[in-house]
Amino acid sequence: MRRTLLVMLALVLAVSLGYAQTDIYDIQYVADPANDDASPMEDQEVTVHGWITFEPMSAGGNKFWVADDAGAWNGIYVYTGDNDCHFGFGWEVEITGTIEEYYNLTELNASEGTVTVINDVVDPNNLPAACAYTTVSATDLAGGAATAEQYEGVLIMVEDVQCTDPDLGYGEWEVGDGAGNNFAIDNPQDGVYGYSHTPMQDMPYEYVRGALTYTYNVYKIVPEIAYDLKVAVDTEEGWYIPIPWFQQVRPMDMTIQYDANDEPYTMDQSYASLARYGDDYEDTTFVTCHGIVTAPTGLYYAGDGVKFIMADYNEGADGDGNSAPWSAVLAYHPNAEAFPTLFVGDEIVFPGYVDEYDTDPAHMTELWLTAATPVISGNNPVPVPTVVNTEDLRDPMRAEQWGNVFVDVQNSVVTNDGLQYEIMAIDDNLDDDWLSINVDDDSDSLNRAEYPIPPLGTVLTSINGWVYHHFGAFDAEFDWVYKLVPQGPASIVIGEGPPNYLSVGRNPGAPMADEDVTITAEIADNSQVTSASIFWKIGNDGSWTEVAMTNTGGIEWEGTIPGQAEGSLVWYYLIAEDDIETTTTYPSDIENDMLGFWNTDNLDIYNVQYTPFASGWSPYEGNLVTLTGVVTTSSANFNTYGGHFIQLNVTDNPEFSGICATIPAEVAAPEMGDIVTITGTVDEEGEEYAYKWGGNTKLLNVVDCQINGNETPVFYDVTCAGIADHLEEWESVLVQFTDIEITSVNSYDWTFEDASGATFLLDGDIVIDDTLEAWAGGLEVGTTLDAVRGIITYSFGSWKVEVRQPSDLGESAAPESEVYYPVDFVLEQNYPNPFNPTTHIRYGVPNTARVQVIVYNQLGQVVREIVDEVQDAGYYSVVWDGMTSQGTVVASGTYYLRLLTDGRQIVRKMALVR
């Protein structure tokens, strides 16, 4: 089932309200359009059934065209007001709205109506009849309402015309048939995408096509993309097929879709390619183009053949001399010996056929040349690379348009210098939600064996190259289908500063009382690091003391924090400065994270777990420690979960008293109640993968475990409301909730409410042999329990209580026979709000439906999809922990909570304050 990209205020996809359907013909047809072209159904509410003939995103998001058949009177313009929507060409829809005459343009105003997507699967070889273009004459369009009104809102095509005026102003231009029958061509009003085409005086066209609209008292054709404007090739007169004609695709074809196996793909193949339509369309794939070489022959691997890149001769610049979207193509010829050597700036005319180089899931449009043509002229100016963001190359909705085009990314940072196939990864905004892009070494002048790869953290003032749509995957962190390919070392300009911390460590990692601590750091800089300092203080309220660090050679620096009395908590951070006075702080956000340790001869779990920050990491992250505690889980639990839980077993102040440890069987096999002393390395980043374990403090690489006796594990009484803002403190601690009622059930866990009125998640991930449902005789909505015991954990992006054994579930009672269900969809305001770092979300669904609960940022970008599954009628409660889907902490700010189900949506505003 295909997943549709939606924005924050997307048009509601609602079920039909049961109105009788009206044929668009009955809305549009008038007997005497020359004297009265107003719809006979003006001001009436109607429901129409049809197919999208012009995508909303091509026209600004809140407007599109729809038809229910081909031909006159069968199409109509649809307006959706403040609601932007993402529908694809050929999608089958049902629309309810009001018929209006907007300055004599008949429109279906659905701004307060509904739109139902009936079918979003489109076969490009078998489009519905409504998506066919009706051929009309220039005379029809030049004749005014008497001949043109019938085609208003209809997909039409006019053949054998030429450009009579390339600039009418306001983005419009004019074509005609040579007999004085001229008509206007318009770019989509307020278009976000629009077509990429530069008309020129007398340019001939095999056809121009699009939707016919009526604005400012003129009938106009609105093409959707460059493919709707096919130039008639006339080599003697110098007219050729523009590259955008076969490169540009509609917006929805650039969105990520999912096949039956839930694998991501896009339909971004050229409409003129064999790959999209098959051999039956071979005649339409041959083109002759006119271009300027931007990447020469001989520089890129092509097997026995030759490849190079061409920018369109007319479309390659945007008027300011900059490269333009859709305006370049990679050309290939199988015989390098028969092909001339081409240099940057060469002007050539090249014939070939269009196809896609498929590296799954990438589809890169290429031109397979059928002849080697001579160079017409050399040393022509080439387009200046357009400045783009790394975000532009990560988002397929924007990246595809830059395929093979030269672009420039400025002020980026090297985020990965250890890739297997590419040179490095770069990012120009480390604070946004977009991941880095890969820089490829396809150019021979950037051979990995010879080119010195800039180290991690290097600032790149500029890196320009062409965008390669090649290999990769859509959802992998550093394996993306779009890559940047510089021509050579000169395309990469190394900047200056700021200093970059490659590593930070301390010795000893767990200092004793009065023991000095040496802080070490590797600090790289594109200029020169002139100084580095340690700032340290005792306790949360102490005053800062600065200690200068000494350069011990190369990029190595060290400094010493003097030993402190027994039980002292020391916090510290580092600052480095270079010779151009730029500085870097480590950690970067000391308001929410700092390095630290205790000077103590009696290190315990509390010392390792304690942090004053709501989502803070252990001050002993990455260091070897020895801890003693009571095991609160069994070896059977360990076999399922991969970790033992251990706690101090104190009688008072149990906060920060628990920890998880992975103890290999060859080291020891402790059982519940054993008192153990273990030595291992503190880890917060996440064993296996970050989304499972990230943020959960664990002891890994345990090298020793001594069993010193036995003691009954203590559990601590808590409430859902009481721990809501203190979950980090209760991590890995054995607790008990009382007076429980199950409020929702899904495939992974249960949500329960206790006497405090708040909710929490109940899970059985550490259970072995029997399922949690079997223990309780079936936990379902309405089941009550006098108590639930378990370990508070953070995994898979959620806080939860993990039960260990049947006795952790107290006495239960089946739900009452009468269960109350919501009568409508409900999304309550999250609680607490504002919150830090977690908040509870309660919602209700009146019937079985697919339910999505999604968090967005202020830009309308998905931050976290909390729920996406089919759920039965009932009330549900989930928790958001202020983390993204990738397991990273989000910043303070306003977020939007959206319930999307059964074609309807509810949105709430949330405030996260860290």
XYZ file of N, CA and C in Angstrom, residues 570-655:
258
model
N 32.197 16.538 40.467
C 32.887 17.521 39.637
C 32.265 17.518 38.238
N 31.849 18.712 37.790
C 31.376 18.892 36.419
C 32.427 19.676 35.641
N 32.547 19.380 34.331
C 33.512 20.130 33.543
C 33.117 20.140 32.067
N 33.640 21.136 31.359
C 33.515 21.206 29.903
C 34.774 21.841 29.349
N 34.957 21.791 28.028
C 36.176 22.272 27.387
C 35.854 23.367 26.380
N 36.766 24.307 26.210
C 36.676 25.337 25.175
C 38.030 25.433 24.478
N 38.017 25.431 23.140
C 39.240 25.601 22.354
C 39.069 26.792 21.425
N 40.185 27.500 21.158
C 40.167 28.667 20.282
C 41.298 28.546 19.267
N 41.049 29.023 18.033
C 42.099 28.977 17.021
C 42.619 30.375 16.722
N 43.535 30.470 15.731
C 44.208 31.739 15.483
C 43.355 32.746 14.737
N 42.123 32.367 14.373
C 41.206 33.365 13.809
C 40.081 33.660 14.799
N 40.319 33.294 16.055
C 39.460 33.629 17.193
C 38.076 33.003 17.109
N 37.992 31.823 16.471
C 36.749 31.065 16.549
C 36.902 30.016 17.650
N 35.844 29.746 18.377
C 35.905 28.842 19.521
C 34.883 27.726 19.386
N 35.161 26.631 20.057
C 34.251 25.494 20.121
C 34.164 25.020 21.566
N 32.935 24.809 22.035
C 32.690 24.281 23.371
C 32.333 22.802 23.271
N 32.857 22.014 24.193
C 32.535 20.592 24.237
C 32.187 20.187 25.668
N 30.973 19.658 25.892
C 29.870 19.460 24.956
C 29.326 20.793 24.427
N 28.653 20.745 23.309
C 28.241 21.979 22.644
C 27.139 22.709 23.390
N 26.287 21.975 24.116
C 25.172 22.595 24.843
C 25.323 22.295 26.329
N 26.068 23.141 27.035
C 26.346 22.857 28.442
C 25.155 23.169 29.338
N 24.098 23.726 28.775
C 22.880 23.915 29.556
C 22.145 22.599 29.750
N 22.403 21.629 28.857
C 21.683 20.365 28.908
C 22.590 19.145 28.965
N 23.895 19.385 29.014
C 24.804 18.243 29.035
C 26.185 18.725 29.479
N 26.844 17.966 30.350
C 28.212 18.264 30.760
C 28.939 16.955 31.056
N 30.255 17.031 31.081
C 31.069 15.910 31.503
C 31.222 15.957 33.016
N 31.471 14.811 33.635
C 31.570 14.845 35.089
C 32.106 13.555 35.687
N 32.372 13.596 36.993
C 32.808 12.425 37.754
C 32.685 12.751 39.240
N 32.790 11.719 40.076
C 32.832 11.867 41.524
C 34.235 11.490 42.002
N 34.806 12.294 42.862
C 36.015 11.854 43.586
C 35.543 11.025 44.776
N 35.616 9.708 44.644
C 35.105 8.864 45.727
C 35.803 7.511 45.723
N 36.011 7.001 46.924
C 36.554 5.651 47.083
C 35.448 4.604 47.092
N 34.198 5.077 47.043
C 33.060 4.162 47.172
C 32.066 4.402 46.025
N 32.516 4.277 44.809
C 31.659 4.510 43.649
C 30.492 3.527 43.650
N 29.285 4.051 43.476
C 28.126 3.161 43.431
C 27.234 3.525 42.248
N 26.120 2.809 42.121
C 25.233 2.987 40.976
C 24.700 4.416 40.925
N 24.405 4.990 42.087
C 23.896 6.360 42.118
C 24.884 7.307 41.444
N 26.170 7.169 41.767
C 27.177 8.042 41.175
C 27.187 7.923 39.652
N 27.062 6.714 39.150
C 27.128 6.480 37.708
C 25.870 6.982 37.000
N 24.717 6.850 37.649
C 23.454 7.208 37.004
C 23.086 8.678 37.162
N 23.548 9.325 38.214
C 23.050 10.660 38.527
C 23.343 11.661 37.411
N 22.343 12.464 37.076
C 22.492 13.603 36.185
C 21.434 14.629 36.554
N 21.779 15.917 36.554
C 20.776 16.940 36.837
C 19.946 17.288 35.610
N 20.293 16.710 34.470
C 19.611 17.037 33.228
C 18.505 16.034 32.953
N 17.387 16.511 32.414
C 16.206 15.670 32.239
C 16.484 14.447 31.379
N 17.308 14.596 30.352
C 17.661 13.460 29.499
C 19.171 13.305 29.433
N 19.829 13.573 30.538
C 21.287 13.573 30.552
C 21.890 12.189 30.513
N 23.108 12.125 29.996
C 23.852 10.883 29.976
C 24.630 10.723 31.275
N 25.039 9.505 31.524
C 25.867 9.224 32.694
C 27.188 9.979 32.597
N 27.665 10.571 33.699
C 28.976 11.231 33.665
C 30.122 10.241 33.454
N 29.832 8.957 33.507
C 30.868 7.946 33.317
C 30.782 7.283 31.938
N 30.047 7.885 31.011
C 29.936 7.342 29.663
C 31.321 7.033 29.090
N 31.471 5.761 28.625
C 32.715 5.343 27.998
C 33.823 4.947 28.956
N 33.568 4.983 30.262
C 34.618 4.676 31.236
C 34.347 3.360 31.960
N 35.434 2.736 32.400
C 35.362 1.467 33.120
C 35.062 1.734 34.592
N 34.041 1.032 35.137
C 33.657 1.224 36.533
C 33.420 -0.136 37.181
N 33.471 -0.147 38.499
C 33.125 -1.340 39.282
C 31.997 -0.969 40.232
N 30.886 -1.718 40.170
C 29.693 -1.389 40.937
C 29.174 -2.633 41.656
N 28.489 -2.398 42.772
C 27.874 -3.478 43.536
C 26.382 -3.223 43.673
N 25.580 -4.298 43.567
C 24.144 -4.157 43.728
C 23.464 -5.502 43.768
N 22.144 -5.456 43.888
C 21.321 -6.663 43.953
C 20.664 -6.879 42.593
N 20.759 -8.095 42.070
C 20.155 -8.415 40.776
C 18.646 -8.516 40.942
N 17.905 -7.803 40.084
C 16.444 -7.769 40.208
C 15.743 -8.572 39.115
N 16.519 -9.255 38.244
C 15.945 -10.090 37.191
C 16.628 -11.444 37.187
N 16.012 -12.407 36.498
C 16.544 -13.769 36.461
C 17.375 -13.988 35.205
N 18.071 -15.118 35.162
C 18.829 -15.467 33.967
C 17.892 -15.680 32.781
N 16.662 -16.151 33.045
C 15.687 -16.309 31.963
C 15.338 -14.961 31.361
N 15.145 -13.947 32.214
C 14.898 -12.597 31.712
C 16.069 -12.106 30.877
N 17.293 -12.402 31.353
C 18.491 -11.977 30.626
C 18.533 -12.590 29.231
N 18.189 -13.867 29.122
C 18.245 -14.542 27.828
C 17.312 -13.897 26.811
N 16.215 -13.334 27.292
C 15.264 -12.675 26.404
C 15.674 -11.239 26.103
N 16.099 -10.534 27.126
C 16.300 -9.093 27.013
C 17.743 -8.715 26.708
N 18.675 -9.581 27.050
C 20.079 -9.268 26.797
C 20.741 -8.473 27.892
N 20.097 -8.362 29.042
C 20.704 -7.611 30.129
C 20.122 -7.985 31.473
N 20.958 -7.960 32.502
C 20.509 -8.071 33.882
C 20.238 -6.675 34.417
N 19.296 -6.575 35.349
C 19.056 -5.305 36.028
C 19.544 -5.431 37.464
N 20.206 -4.377 37.916
C 20.836 -4.370 39.242
C 20.492 -3.061 39.928
N 20.224 -3.101 41.226
C 19.944 -1.867 41.937
C 20.590 -1.895 43.324
N 20.675 -0.707 43.923
C 21.325 -0.577 45.224
C 20.526 -1.225 46.347
N 19.187 -1.345 46.164
C 18.336 -1.954 47.190
C 18.313 -1.136 48.469
N 18.289 0.190 48.306
C 18.241 1.072 49.473
C 16.810 1.180 49.972
N 16.671 1.641 51.212
C 15.328 1.802 51.773
C 14.782 3.204 51.541
N 15.662 4.184 51.411
C 15.246 5.567 51.191
C 15.920 6.103 49.929
N 15.269 7.104 49.314
C 15.823 7.801 48.159
C 16.344 6.844 47.087
N 15.454 6.070 46.497
C 15.902 5.067 45.512
C 16.196 5.642 44.123
N 15.975 6.934 43.927
C 16.216 7.510 42.613
C 17.674 7.292 42.190
